[in-house]
Amino acid sequence: MRPPTVVDEDVRQTLRTAAVVLLEHLPELTGELVDRTRAGDEVYCACVPYDEHWKSALEGVRLGLTAILQEPSERRDLVFTANMARRRAEQGLPLDSLLRMYRLAGQVVWSALVEHMERERPERLSVLVRAAGHVWHAIDRQSMVACDTYNRREQEILGRSRERVNALLDALLDGTADAGVVRAAAAALDLPEHARYAVITVRGGGRQDDARQDDARPPEALDGTRLLWRMRTGHEVAVAVLGEGGLDGLCRELSLIVSGVAGVSPVVPGLAELGAAHELALLAMRTCVDGGPEIARLDARVPAALMITRPDLAFHLLDSALGPLLALDPADRDTLLTTLETWLACDGSAARAAARLFCHRNTIVNRVRRIEQLTGRSLTRPRDVVDLALALDAARLLPSRPA
């Protein structure tokens, strides 16, 4: 209710006289307010200790009544209101509970004013009615100050909380978390310290439903697997709590939402191992050549990962196993490399390789013979097959030799 711009002296004097009397009954008013607040709000009881509630209510009612005696520019009750709202936000009291308390405070004070006038000055009740708007306006103003201060403080707390969660998750992923940090991260992230975990890294198109936030987001479910996502420099990372699930199901679900390339680490037994898992997921992701979509599990890309981690040895193997073939003109070279890669993917079946490359089986057989002649390796000897397969990975992942 919007008060008149001018308060007549009769109303002002009536309110001041009643306020002076009510200040003498401050403990009784405080007791009623505290009891009514706590009786109807279990959350208030849980968040605010009784003694603290009593003291703040006593001071709040005292300042509210004193404000009636002061000029509008001297509203010290609003300073107290702001400090108290800030404190309640820090205690985790819901805003609805705080505003309900102010409504109850208004009812308690207004009822006390009416009872006093009925008992002591019944002839002044009509004047008190005219004062109602001013009383409730003062309470509304306290409520608005409390609401605004609470919201600002809550945002500050949430911001710091997000920063702490991000810092803890980063420490886990960077492998810099000691035992204390691991325990703190488990509590802050609501994750078990010891469980079956995997780390996923995503680059390029990323996730199709991705909101692209910098903050760690609360765990979400993917086919029963809990995921906690975090943006890092150059890629996005997720911690997966596998439970009883495995990597096969996780990768199937990821293939539905990842439009770029992703690396998936092996399973690790706890939060303390997430740093190593993150490195392995990044290594798996590096085995993806183009922009995807592609999901690379490290346990299926170990040879390729070895080529990446030791490029000096990879180039040596490339030269010794495929050197003569790589020296051919580009068209001939690419044809033979594609044939070799397809033949290996088809488990040495010339017929299947021919079907995949849309050519005759004899063409594949002739190309395989030529590859054996150029490389000096036999595709019937397992050790030579291993050399050629690793060399192919090196050719695919290390396209140019360092200067």
mmCIF file of C-alpha atoms in Angstrom:
data_model
loop_
_atom_site.group_PDB
_atom_site.id
_atom_site.type_symbol
_atom_site.label_atom_id
_atom_site.label_comp_id
_atom_site.label_asym_id
_atom_site.label_seq_id
_atom_site.Cartn_x
_atom_site.Cartn_y
_atom_site.Cartn_z
ATOM 1 C CA MET A 1 0.000 0.000 0.000
ATOM 2 C CA ARG A 2 1.385 3.360 -0.961
ATOM 3 C CA PRO A 3 1.331 5.869 1.947
ATOM 4 C CA PRO A 4 0.185 9.453 1.613
ATOM 5 C CA THR A 5 2.969 11.897 0.912
ATOM 6 C CA VAL A 6 1.983 13.912 3.990
ATOM 7 C CA VAL A 7 1.342 12.308 7.380
ATOM 8 C CA ASP A 8 -1.010 14.421 9.462
ATOM 9 C CA GLU A 9 0.196 15.271 12.921
ATOM 10 C CA ASP A 10 -2.647 13.423 14.618
ATOM 11 C CA VAL A 11 -1.623 10.118 13.012
ATOM 12 C CA ARG A 12 2.049 10.704 13.713
ATOM 13 C CA GLN A 13 1.433 11.471 17.379
ATOM 14 C CA THR A 14 -0.828 8.459 17.810
ATOM 15 C CA LEU A 15 1.785 6.107 16.363
ATOM 16 C CA ARG A 16 4.563 7.607 18.454
ATOM 17 C CA THR A 17 2.587 7.312 21.673
ATOM 18 C CA ALA A 18 1.754 3.667 20.950
ATOM 19 C CA ALA A 19 5.343 2.881 19.954
ATOM 20 C CA VAL A 20 6.693 4.192 23.259
ATOM 21 C CA VAL A 21 4.280 1.936 25.147
ATOM 22 C CA LEU A 22 5.067 -1.134 23.037
ATOM 23 C CA LEU A 23 8.795 -0.676 23.579
ATOM 24 C CA GLU A 24 8.099 -1.377 27.257
ATOM 25 C CA HIS A 25 6.711 -4.788 26.270
ATOM 26 C CA LEU A 26 9.512 -5.673 23.884
ATOM 27 C CA PRO A 27 10.349 -9.126 25.382
ATOM 28 C CA GLU A 28 6.713 -10.246 25.125
ATOM 29 C CA LEU A 29 6.441 -9.126 21.488
ATOM 30 C CA THR A 30 9.749 -10.822 20.675
ATOM 31 C CA GLY A 31 8.680 -14.061 22.303
ATOM 32 C CA GLU A 32 5.427 -14.129 20.339
ATOM 33 C CA LEU A 33 7.219 -13.455 17.047
ATOM 34 C CA VAL A 34 9.905 -16.091 17.642
ATOM 35 C CA ASP A 35 7.386 -18.720 18.754
ATOM 36 C CA ARG A 36 5.073 -18.145 15.786
ATOM 37 C CA THR A 37 7.962 -18.172 13.347
ATOM 38 C CA ARG A 38 9.537 -21.378 14.618
ATOM 39 C CA ALA A 39 6.247 -23.200 15.214
ATOM 40 C CA GLY A 40 5.331 -23.043 11.535
ATOM 41 C CA ASP A 41 8.749 -23.405 9.901
ATOM 42 C CA GLU A 42 11.018 -26.390 10.571
ATOM 43 C CA VAL A 43 13.604 -25.038 8.146
ATOM 44 C CA TYR A 44 13.930 -21.841 10.187
ATOM 45 C CA CYS A 45 14.548 -23.970 13.288
ATOM 46 C CA ALA A 46 17.203 -25.991 11.465
ATOM 47 C CA CYS A 47 19.045 -23.016 9.965
ATOM 48 C CA VAL A 48 18.861 -20.413 12.752
ATOM 49 C CA PRO A 49 19.765 -21.276 16.368
ATOM 50 C CA TYR A 50 17.113 -20.274 18.891
ATOM 51 C CA ASP A 51 19.326 -17.847 20.854
ATOM 52 C CA GLU A 52 20.455 -16.080 17.693
ATOM 53 C CA HIS A 53 16.860 -15.903 16.447
ATOM 54 C CA TRP A 54 15.701 -14.386 19.749
ATOM 55 C CA LYS A 55 18.419 -11.736 19.788
ATOM 56 C CA SER A 56 17.882 -10.705 16.172
ATOM 57 C CA ALA A 57 14.091 -10.616 16.600
ATOM 58 C CA LEU A 58 14.419 -8.500 19.753
ATOM 59 C CA GLU A 59 16.672 -6.015 17.997
ATOM 60 C CA GLY A 60 14.551 -6.007 14.850
ATOM 61 C CA VAL A 61 11.281 -5.266 16.692
ATOM 62 C CA ARG A 62 13.022 -2.617 18.810
ATOM 63 C CA LEU A 63 14.413 -0.847 15.760
ATOM 64 C CA GLY A 64 11.104 -1.181 13.909
ATOM 65 C CA LEU A 65 9.224 0.519 16.731
ATOM 66 C CA THR A 66 11.985 3.074 17.194
ATOM 67 C CA ALA A 67 11.732 3.928 13.490
ATOM 68 C CA ILE A 68 8.218 5.258 14.179
ATOM 69 C CA LEU A 69 9.806 7.826 16.468
ATOM 70 C CA GLN A 70 12.455 8.842 13.949
ATOM 71 C CA GLU A 71 12.471 10.930 10.828
ATOM 72 C CA PRO A 72 12.300 8.907 7.576
ATOM 73 C CA SER A 73 15.915 9.768 6.811
ATOM 74 C CA GLU A 74 17.024 8.040 10.033
ATOM 75 C CA ARG A 75 15.759 4.534 9.239
ATOM 76 C CA ARG A 76 18.397 2.582 11.163
ATOM 77 C CA ASP A 77 16.100 -0.425 11.063
ATOM 78 C CA LEU A 78 16.899 -0.818 7.356
ATOM 79 C CA VAL A 79 20.619 -1.149 8.064
ATOM 80 C CA PHE A 80 19.866 -3.890 10.578
ATOM 81 C CA THR A 81 17.492 -5.546 8.100
ATOM 82 C CA ALA A 82 20.197 -5.676 5.433
ATOM 83 C CA ASN A 83 22.762 -7.167 7.835
ATOM 84 C CA MET A 84 20.306 -9.753 9.098
ATOM 85 C CA ALA A 85 19.237 -10.778 5.576
ATOM 86 C CA ARG A 86 22.881 -11.200 4.626
ATOM 87 C CA ARG A 87 23.393 -13.447 7.637
ATOM 88 C CA ARG A 88 20.322 -15.567 6.843
ATOM 89 C CA ALA A 89 21.531 -16.078 3.276
ATOM 90 C CA GLU A 90 24.869 -17.315 4.646
ATOM 91 C CA GLN A 91 23.012 -19.723 6.942
ATOM 92 C CA GLY A 92 21.106 -21.161 3.990
ATOM 93 C CA LEU A 93 17.672 -20.050 5.173
ATOM 94 C CA PRO A 94 15.242 -19.988 2.224
ATOM 95 C CA LEU A 95 14.098 -16.527 1.179
ATOM 96 C CA ASP A 96 10.454 -17.563 1.596
ATOM 97 C CA SER A 97 11.094 -18.298 5.273
ATOM 98 C CA LEU A 98 12.754 -14.928 5.760
ATOM 99 C CA LEU A 99 9.882 -13.024 4.129
ATOM 100 C CA ARG A 100 7.320 -15.037 6.084
ATOM 101 C CA MET A 101 9.023 -13.897 9.269
ATOM 102 C CA TYR A 102 8.582 -10.263 8.199
ATOM 103 C CA ARG A 103 4.884 -10.851 7.533
ATOM 104 C CA LEU A 104 4.533 -12.353 11.000
ATOM 105 C CA ALA A 105 6.452 -9.414 12.484
ATOM 106 C CA GLY A 106 3.963 -7.050 10.859
ATOM 107 C CA GLN A 107 1.037 -9.021 12.262
ATOM 108 C CA VAL A 108 2.529 -9.092 15.764
ATOM 109 C CA VAL A 109 3.289 -5.363 15.846
ATOM 110 C CA TRP A 110 -0.027 -4.338 14.279
ATOM 111 C CA SER A 111 -2.038 -6.561 16.646
ATOM 112 C CA ALA A 112 -0.180 -5.084 19.605
ATOM 113 C CA LEU A 113 -0.937 -1.556 18.386
ATOM 114 C CA VAL A 114 -4.643 -2.345 18.006
ATOM 115 C CA GLU A 115 -4.871 -4.055 21.400
ATOM 116 C CA HIS A 116 -3.193 -1.089 23.085
ATOM 117 C CA MET A 117 -5.542 1.415 21.490
ATOM 118 C CA GLU A 118 -8.629 -0.679 22.273
ATOM 119 C CA ARG A 119 -7.558 -0.943 25.894
ATOM 120 C CA GLU A 120 -6.131 2.517 26.574
ATOM 121 C CA ARG A 121 -7.474 4.901 23.925
ATOM 122 C CA PRO A 122 -10.521 3.378 22.181
ATOM 123 C CA GLU A 123 -11.562 6.808 20.968
ATOM 124 C CA ARG A 124 -8.336 6.918 18.919
ATOM 125 C CA LEU A 125 -9.020 3.727 16.915
ATOM 126 C CA SER A 126 -10.192 5.712 13.914
ATOM 127 C CA VAL A 127 -6.874 7.532 13.868
ATOM 128 C CA LEU A 128 -5.048 4.193 14.091
ATOM 129 C CA VAL A 129 -6.948 2.975 11.044
ATOM 130 C CA ARG A 130 -5.593 5.941 9.124
ATOM 131 C CA ALA A 131 -2.105 4.947 10.319
ATOM 132 C CA ALA A 132 -2.355 1.386 9.014
ATOM 133 C CA GLY A 133 -0.944 2.272 5.630
ATOM 134 C CA HIS A 134 2.141 3.845 7.182
ATOM 135 C CA VAL A 135 2.807 0.868 9.442
ATOM 136 C CA TRP A 136 2.549 -1.716 6.681
ATOM 137 C CA HIS A 137 4.552 0.451 4.308
ATOM 138 C CA ALA A 138 7.420 0.430 6.816
ATOM 139 C CA ILE A 139 7.241 -3.350 7.080
ATOM 140 C CA ASP A 140 7.060 -3.733 3.291
ATOM 141 C CA ARG A 141 10.139 -1.587 2.946
ATOM 142 C CA GLN A 142 12.012 -3.797 5.395
ATOM 143 C CA SER A 143 10.913 -6.839 3.399
ATOM 144 C CA MET A 144 12.135 -5.319 0.139
ATOM 145 C CA VAL A 145 15.513 -4.429 1.631
ATOM 146 C CA ALA A 146 15.784 -7.938 3.082
ATOM 147 C CA CYS A 147 14.874 -9.534 -0.265
ATOM 148 C CA ASP A 148 17.315 -7.439 -2.278
ATOM 149 C CA THR A 149 20.194 -7.961 0.172
ATOM 150 C CA TYR A 150 19.488 -11.679 0.475
ATOM 151 C CA ASN A 151 19.505 -12.163 -3.310
ATOM 152 C CA ARG A 152 22.766 -10.286 -3.760
ATOM 153 C CA ARG A 153 24.454 -12.199 -0.955
ATOM 154 C CA GLU A 154 23.140 -15.528 -2.258
ATOM 155 C CA GLN A 155 24.636 -14.791 -5.688
ATOM 156 C CA GLU A 156 27.976 -13.958 -4.068
ATOM 157 C CA ILE A 157 27.907 -17.235 -2.128
ATOM 158 C CA LEU A 158 26.897 -19.258 -5.176
ATOM 159 C CA GLY A 159 29.649 -17.609 -7.193
ATOM 160 C CA ARG A 160 32.249 -18.549 -4.604
ATOM 161 C CA SER A 161 30.778 -22.031 -4.353
ATOM 162 C CA ARG A 162 31.039 -22.512 -8.118
ATOM 163 C CA GLU A 163 34.608 -21.246 -8.051
ATOM 164 C CA ARG A 164 35.457 -23.721 -5.282
ATOM 165 C CA VAL A 165 33.795 -26.611 -7.115
ATOM 166 C CA ASN A 166 35.655 -25.674 -10.297
ATOM 167 C CA ALA A 167 38.953 -25.449 -8.425
ATOM 168 C CA LEU A 168 38.459 -28.840 -6.760
ATOM 169 C CA LEU A 169 37.486 -30.515 -10.024
ATOM 170 C CA ASP A 170 40.451 -28.906 -11.800
ATOM 171 C CA ALA A 171 42.782 -30.198 -9.083
ATOM 172 C CA LEU A 172 41.454 -33.727 -9.623
ATOM 173 C CA LEU A 173 41.779 -33.507 -13.402
ATOM 174 C CA ASP A 174 45.258 -31.966 -13.215
ATOM 175 C CA GLY A 175 46.463 -34.672 -10.818
ATOM 176 C CA THR A 176 47.483 -32.115 -8.178
ATOM 177 C CA ALA A 177 44.976 -33.133 -5.476
ATOM 178 C CA ASP A 178 46.383 -34.566 -2.244
ATOM 179 C CA ALA A 179 44.322 -36.771 0.076
ATOM 180 C CA GLY A 180 42.689 -33.791 1.786
ATOM 181 C CA VAL A 181 41.672 -32.189 -1.502
ATOM 182 C CA VAL A 182 40.279 -35.520 -2.718
ATOM 183 C CA ARG A 183 38.085 -35.775 0.379
ATOM 184 C CA ALA A 184 36.942 -32.161 0.002
ATOM 185 C CA ALA A 185 36.172 -32.722 -3.671
ATOM 186 C CA ALA A 186 34.141 -35.833 -2.897
ATOM 187 C CA ALA A 187 31.986 -33.826 -0.472
ATOM 188 C CA ALA A 188 31.644 -30.715 -2.637
ATOM 189 C CA LEU A 189 30.915 -32.642 -5.848
ATOM 190 C CA ASP A 190 28.706 -35.246 -4.142
ATOM 191 C CA LEU A 191 30.815 -38.046 -5.614
ATOM 192 C CA PRO A 192 32.146 -41.210 -3.931
ATOM 193 C CA GLU A 193 35.857 -41.092 -3.206
ATOM 194 C CA HIS A 194 36.258 -44.712 -4.311
ATOM 195 C CA ALA A 195 34.211 -45.906 -7.280
ATOM 196 C CA ARG A 196 34.574 -46.918 -10.927
ATOM 197 C CA TYR A 197 35.364 -43.739 -12.897
ATOM 198 C CA ALA A 198 36.278 -42.849 -16.449
ATOM 199 C CA VAL A 199 37.197 -39.504 -17.974
ATOM 200 C CA ILE A 200 35.864 -38.286 -21.318
ATOM 201 C CA THR A 201 37.382 -35.480 -23.362
ATOM 202 C CA VAL A 202 35.538 -33.815 -26.244
ATOM 203 C CA ARG A 203 36.930 -31.481 -28.917
ATOM 204 C CA GLY A 204 35.598 -29.902 -32.082
ATOM 205 C CA GLY A 205 31.815 -30.019 -32.454
ATOM 206 C CA GLY A 206 31.500 -30.996 -28.814
ATOM 207 C CA ARG A 207 28.211 -32.173 -27.407
ATOM 208 C CA GLN A 208 25.091 -31.530 -29.445
ATOM 209 C CA ASP A 209 23.152 -30.453 -26.313
ATOM 210 C CA ASP A 210 26.035 -28.457 -24.865
ATOM 211 C CA ALA A 211 25.216 -25.070 -23.312
ATOM 212 C CA ARG A 212 28.950 -24.165 -23.420
ATOM 213 C CA GLN A 213 29.408 -22.932 -19.880
ATOM 214 C CA ASP A 214 32.711 -22.399 -18.148
ATOM 215 C CA ASP A 215 31.486 -23.694 -14.805
ATOM 216 C CA ALA A 216 31.260 -27.267 -13.730
ATOM 217 C CA ARG A 217 27.695 -28.396 -14.046
ATOM 218 C CA PRO A 218 25.854 -30.681 -11.614
ATOM 219 C CA PRO A 219 26.072 -34.398 -12.396
ATOM 220 C CA GLU A 220 23.667 -35.463 -15.129
ATOM 221 C CA ALA A 221 22.612 -38.955 -16.153
ATOM 222 C CA LEU A 222 23.548 -40.736 -19.374
ATOM 223 C CA ASP A 223 22.019 -44.208 -19.537
ATOM 224 C CA GLY A 224 22.442 -44.571 -15.777
ATOM 225 C CA THR A 225 25.975 -43.147 -15.732
ATOM 226 C CA ARG A 226 26.465 -39.899 -13.822
ATOM 227 C CA LEU A 227 28.496 -37.274 -15.681
ATOM 228 C CA LEU A 228 30.084 -34.080 -14.386
ATOM 229 C CA TRP A 229 31.129 -31.761 -17.242
ATOM 230 C CA ARG A 230 33.808 -29.071 -17.158
ATOM 231 C CA MET A 231 35.224 -26.755 -19.812
ATOM 232 C CA ARG A 232 39.016 -26.779 -20.141
ATOM 233 C CA THR A 233 41.314 -24.933 -22.540
ATOM 234 C CA GLY A 234 40.794 -26.443 -25.975
ATOM 235 C CA HIS A 235 38.415 -29.193 -24.945
ATOM 236 C CA GLU A 236 35.545 -30.192 -22.712
ATOM 237 C CA VAL A 237 35.923 -32.912 -20.114
ATOM 238 C CA ALA A 238 33.487 -35.114 -18.221
ATOM 239 C CA VAL A 239 33.984 -37.287 -15.172
ATOM 240 C CA ALA A 240 31.817 -40.398 -15.515
ATOM 241 C CA VAL A 241 30.703 -42.354 -12.433
ATOM 242 C CA LEU A 242 30.182 -45.739 -14.028
ATOM 243 C CA GLY A 243 28.574 -47.680 -11.200
ATOM 244 C CA GLU A 244 27.901 -51.160 -12.538
ATOM 245 C CA GLY A 245 27.981 -49.959 -16.149
ATOM 246 C CA GLY A 246 30.877 -50.317 -18.541
ATOM 247 C CA LEU A 247 32.643 -48.399 -21.266
ATOM 248 C CA ASP A 248 30.732 -50.125 -24.069
ATOM 249 C CA GLY A 249 27.398 -48.665 -23.013
ATOM 250 C CA LEU A 250 28.940 -45.292 -22.207
ATOM 251 C CA CYS A 251 30.513 -45.020 -25.666
ATOM 252 C CA ARG A 252 27.249 -45.999 -27.365
ATOM 253 C CA GLU A 253 25.439 -43.209 -25.544
ATOM 254 C CA LEU A 254 28.226 -40.716 -26.210
ATOM 255 C CA SER A 255 28.040 -41.441 -29.932
ATOM 256 C CA LEU A 256 24.480 -40.075 -29.890
ATOM 257 C CA ILE A 257 25.426 -36.682 -28.438
ATOM 258 C CA VAL A 258 29.045 -36.028 -29.527
ATOM 259 C CA SER A 259 29.382 -34.310 -32.888
ATOM 260 C CA GLY A 260 33.152 -33.808 -32.702
ATOM 261 C CA VAL A 261 35.858 -36.194 -31.508
ATOM 262 C CA ALA A 262 36.062 -37.701 -28.037
ATOM 263 C CA GLY A 263 38.595 -39.678 -26.043
ATOM 264 C CA VAL A 264 37.600 -42.136 -23.316
ATOM 265 C CA SER A 265 40.027 -43.253 -20.624
ATOM 266 C CA PRO A 266 40.240 -46.718 -19.107
ATOM 267 C CA VAL A 267 38.301 -47.298 -15.869
ATOM 268 C CA VAL A 268 40.067 -46.020 -12.723
ATOM 269 C CA PRO A 269 39.160 -46.920 -9.113
ATOM 270 C CA GLY A 270 38.722 -43.510 -7.531
ATOM 271 C CA LEU A 271 38.868 -39.720 -7.605
ATOM 272 C CA ALA A 272 42.597 -39.701 -6.876
ATOM 273 C CA GLU A 273 43.249 -41.350 -10.251
ATOM 274 C CA LEU A 274 41.261 -38.858 -12.331
ATOM 275 C CA GLY A 275 44.387 -36.887 -13.255
ATOM 276 C CA ALA A 276 45.959 -39.920 -14.904
ATOM 277 C CA ALA A 277 42.633 -40.826 -16.522
ATOM 278 C CA HIS A 278 42.341 -37.303 -17.947
ATOM 279 C CA GLU A 279 45.771 -37.597 -19.558
ATOM 280 C CA LEU A 280 44.840 -40.959 -21.061
ATOM 281 C CA ALA A 281 41.539 -39.604 -22.405
ATOM 282 C CA LEU A 282 43.414 -36.739 -24.050
ATOM 283 C CA LEU A 283 45.848 -39.239 -25.545
ATOM 284 C CA ALA A 284 42.968 -41.309 -26.895
ATOM 285 C CA MET A 285 41.422 -38.193 -28.423
ATOM 286 C CA ARG A 286 44.692 -37.447 -30.219
ATOM 287 C CA THR A 287 44.328 -40.712 -32.132
ATOM 288 C CA CYS A 288 41.342 -39.208 -33.974
ATOM 289 C CA VAL A 289 42.543 -37.780 -37.286
ATOM 290 C CA ASP A 290 39.649 -35.772 -38.713
ATOM 291 C CA GLY A 291 36.879 -33.722 -37.092
ATOM 292 C CA GLY A 292 34.606 -36.631 -36.308
ATOM 293 C CA PRO A 293 32.202 -37.625 -35.116
ATOM 294 C CA GLU A 294 34.419 -40.258 -33.544
ATOM 295 C CA ILE A 295 34.686 -41.845 -30.096
ATOM 296 C CA ALA A 296 38.196 -43.142 -29.305
ATOM 297 C CA ARG A 297 38.643 -45.527 -26.372
ATOM 298 C CA LEU A 298 42.237 -45.720 -25.234
ATOM 299 C CA ASP A 299 42.007 -49.444 -24.574
ATOM 300 C CA ALA A 300 41.235 -49.891 -28.308
ATOM 301 C CA ARG A 301 43.895 -47.411 -29.463
ATOM 302 C CA VAL A 302 46.987 -48.422 -27.469
ATOM 303 C CA PRO A 303 49.274 -48.971 -30.505
ATOM 304 C CA ALA A 304 48.261 -45.627 -32.007
ATOM 305 C CA ALA A 305 48.750 -43.958 -28.612
ATOM 306 C CA LEU A 306 52.261 -45.423 -28.422
ATOM 307 C CA MET A 307 53.075 -43.915 -31.809
ATOM 308 C CA ILE A 308 51.947 -40.499 -30.566
ATOM 309 C CA THR A 309 53.900 -40.602 -27.324
ATOM 310 C CA ARG A 310 57.177 -41.583 -29.033
ATOM 311 C CA PRO A 311 57.212 -39.775 -32.404
ATOM 312 C CA ASP A 312 60.946 -40.384 -32.771
ATOM 313 C CA LEU A 313 60.422 -44.143 -32.686
ATOM 314 C CA ALA A 314 57.288 -43.806 -34.795
ATOM 315 C CA PHE A 315 59.221 -42.080 -37.590
ATOM 316 C CA HIS A 316 61.955 -44.706 -37.347
ATOM 317 C CA LEU A 317 59.388 -47.504 -37.722
ATOM 318 C CA LEU A 318 57.685 -45.629 -40.543
ATOM 319 C CA ASP A 319 60.944 -45.405 -42.461
ATOM 320 C CA SER A 320 61.978 -49.010 -41.892
ATOM 321 C CA ALA A 321 58.588 -50.589 -42.573
ATOM 322 C CA LEU A 322 57.027 -48.358 -45.223
ATOM 323 C CA GLY A 323 59.897 -46.241 -46.526
ATOM 324 C CA PRO A 324 60.023 -47.599 -50.128
ATOM 325 C CA LEU A 325 56.240 -47.481 -50.398
ATOM 326 C CA LEU A 326 56.106 -43.877 -49.175
ATOM 327 C CA ALA A 327 58.656 -42.900 -51.854
ATOM 328 C CA LEU A 328 56.186 -43.702 -54.652
ATOM 329 C CA ASP A 329 54.279 -40.983 -56.460
ATOM 330 C CA PRO A 330 51.310 -39.753 -54.345
ATOM 331 C CA ALA A 331 48.555 -41.512 -56.320
ATOM 332 C CA ASP A 332 50.291 -44.900 -56.265
ATOM 333 C CA ARG A 333 51.361 -44.466 -52.635
ATOM 334 C CA ASP A 334 47.831 -43.585 -51.435
ATOM 335 C CA THR A 335 46.307 -46.523 -53.335
ATOM 336 C CA LEU A 336 48.640 -49.023 -51.692
ATOM 337 C CA LEU A 337 48.288 -47.481 -48.219
ATOM 338 C CA THR A 338 44.489 -47.579 -48.509
ATOM 339 C CA THR A 339 44.626 -51.176 -49.691
ATOM 340 C CA LEU A 340 46.890 -52.202 -46.803
ATOM 341 C CA GLU A 341 44.713 -50.425 -44.229
ATOM 342 C CA THR A 342 41.539 -51.999 -45.647
ATOM 343 C CA TRP A 343 43.109 -55.482 -45.880
ATOM 344 C CA LEU A 344 44.121 -55.272 -42.200
ATOM 345 C CA ALA A 345 40.669 -53.992 -41.196
ATOM 346 C CA CYS A 346 39.130 -56.975 -43.035
ATOM 347 C CA ASP A 347 41.343 -59.437 -41.108
ATOM 348 C CA GLY A 348 43.366 -60.335 -44.203
ATOM 349 C CA SER A 349 40.351 -61.222 -46.355
ATOM 350 C CA ALA A 350 41.007 -60.190 -49.958
ATOM 351 C CA ALA A 351 37.348 -60.759 -50.874
ATOM 352 C CA ARG A 352 36.029 -58.466 -48.126
ATOM 353 C CA ALA A 353 38.662 -55.831 -48.864
ATOM 354 C CA ALA A 354 37.718 -55.939 -52.567
ATOM 355 C CA ALA A 355 34.035 -55.451 -51.736
ATOM 356 C CA ARG A 356 34.858 -52.506 -49.536
ATOM 357 C CA LEU A 357 37.109 -50.876 -52.153
ATOM 358 C CA PHE A 358 34.801 -51.710 -55.100
ATOM 359 C CA CYS A 359 37.391 -53.692 -57.065
ATOM 360 C CA HIS A 360 38.117 -57.330 -58.001
ATOM 361 C CA ARG A 361 39.610 -59.741 -55.473
ATOM 362 C CA ASN A 362 42.601 -60.353 -57.729
ATOM 363 C CA THR A 363 43.326 -56.627 -57.706
ATOM 364 C CA ILE A 364 43.650 -56.751 -53.920
ATOM 365 C CA VAL A 365 45.860 -59.847 -54.106
ATOM 366 C CA ASN A 366 48.172 -58.179 -56.628
ATOM 367 C CA ARG A 367 48.416 -54.990 -54.544
ATOM 368 C CA VAL A 368 49.222 -56.999 -51.410
ATOM 369 C CA ARG A 369 52.035 -58.783 -53.241
ATOM 370 C CA ARG A 370 53.428 -55.466 -54.408
ATOM 371 C CA ILE A 371 53.289 -54.108 -50.832
ATOM 372 C CA GLU A 372 55.271 -57.141 -49.643
ATOM 373 C CA GLN A 373 57.838 -56.631 -52.383
ATOM 374 C CA LEU A 374 58.305 -52.922 -51.624
ATOM 375 C CA THR A 375 58.458 -53.274 -47.839
ATOM 376 C CA GLY A 376 60.286 -56.571 -47.568
ATOM 377 C CA ARG A 377 57.593 -57.698 -45.099
ATOM 378 C CA SER A 378 55.359 -60.725 -45.437
ATOM 379 C CA LEU A 379 51.676 -60.306 -44.576
ATOM 380 C CA THR A 380 51.610 -63.972 -43.582
ATOM 381 C CA ARG A 381 54.081 -63.406 -40.712
ATOM 382 C CA PRO A 382 52.426 -61.994 -37.550
ATOM 383 C CA ARG A 383 55.484 -59.956 -36.536
ATOM 384 C CA ASP A 384 55.642 -58.267 -39.950
ATOM 385 C CA VAL A 385 51.906 -57.578 -39.787
ATOM 386 C CA VAL A 386 52.417 -55.844 -36.419
ATOM 387 C CA ASP A 387 55.194 -53.662 -37.869
ATOM 388 C CA LEU A 388 53.089 -52.650 -40.863
ATOM 389 C CA ALA A 389 49.994 -51.968 -38.736
ATOM 390 C CA LEU A 390 51.992 -49.748 -36.365
ATOM 391 C CA ALA A 391 53.644 -47.996 -39.283
ATOM 392 C CA LEU A 392 50.217 -47.282 -40.758
ATOM 393 C CA ASP A 393 49.182 -45.662 -37.471
ATOM 394 C CA ALA A 394 52.334 -43.571 -37.576
ATOM 395 C CA ALA A 395 51.626 -42.502 -41.162
ATOM 396 C CA ARG A 396 48.079 -41.543 -40.229
ATOM 397 C CA LEU A 397 48.877 -39.725 -36.968
ATOM 398 C CA LEU A 398 52.240 -38.166 -37.853
ATOM 399 C CA PRO A 399 51.690 -36.727 -41.332
ATOM 400 C CA SER A 400 54.824 -34.592 -41.382
ATOM 401 C CA ARG A 401 58.307 -35.185 -40.071
ATOM 402 C CA PRO A 402 59.625 -32.542 -37.647
ATOM 403 C CA ALA A 403 62.300 -30.271 -39.070
#
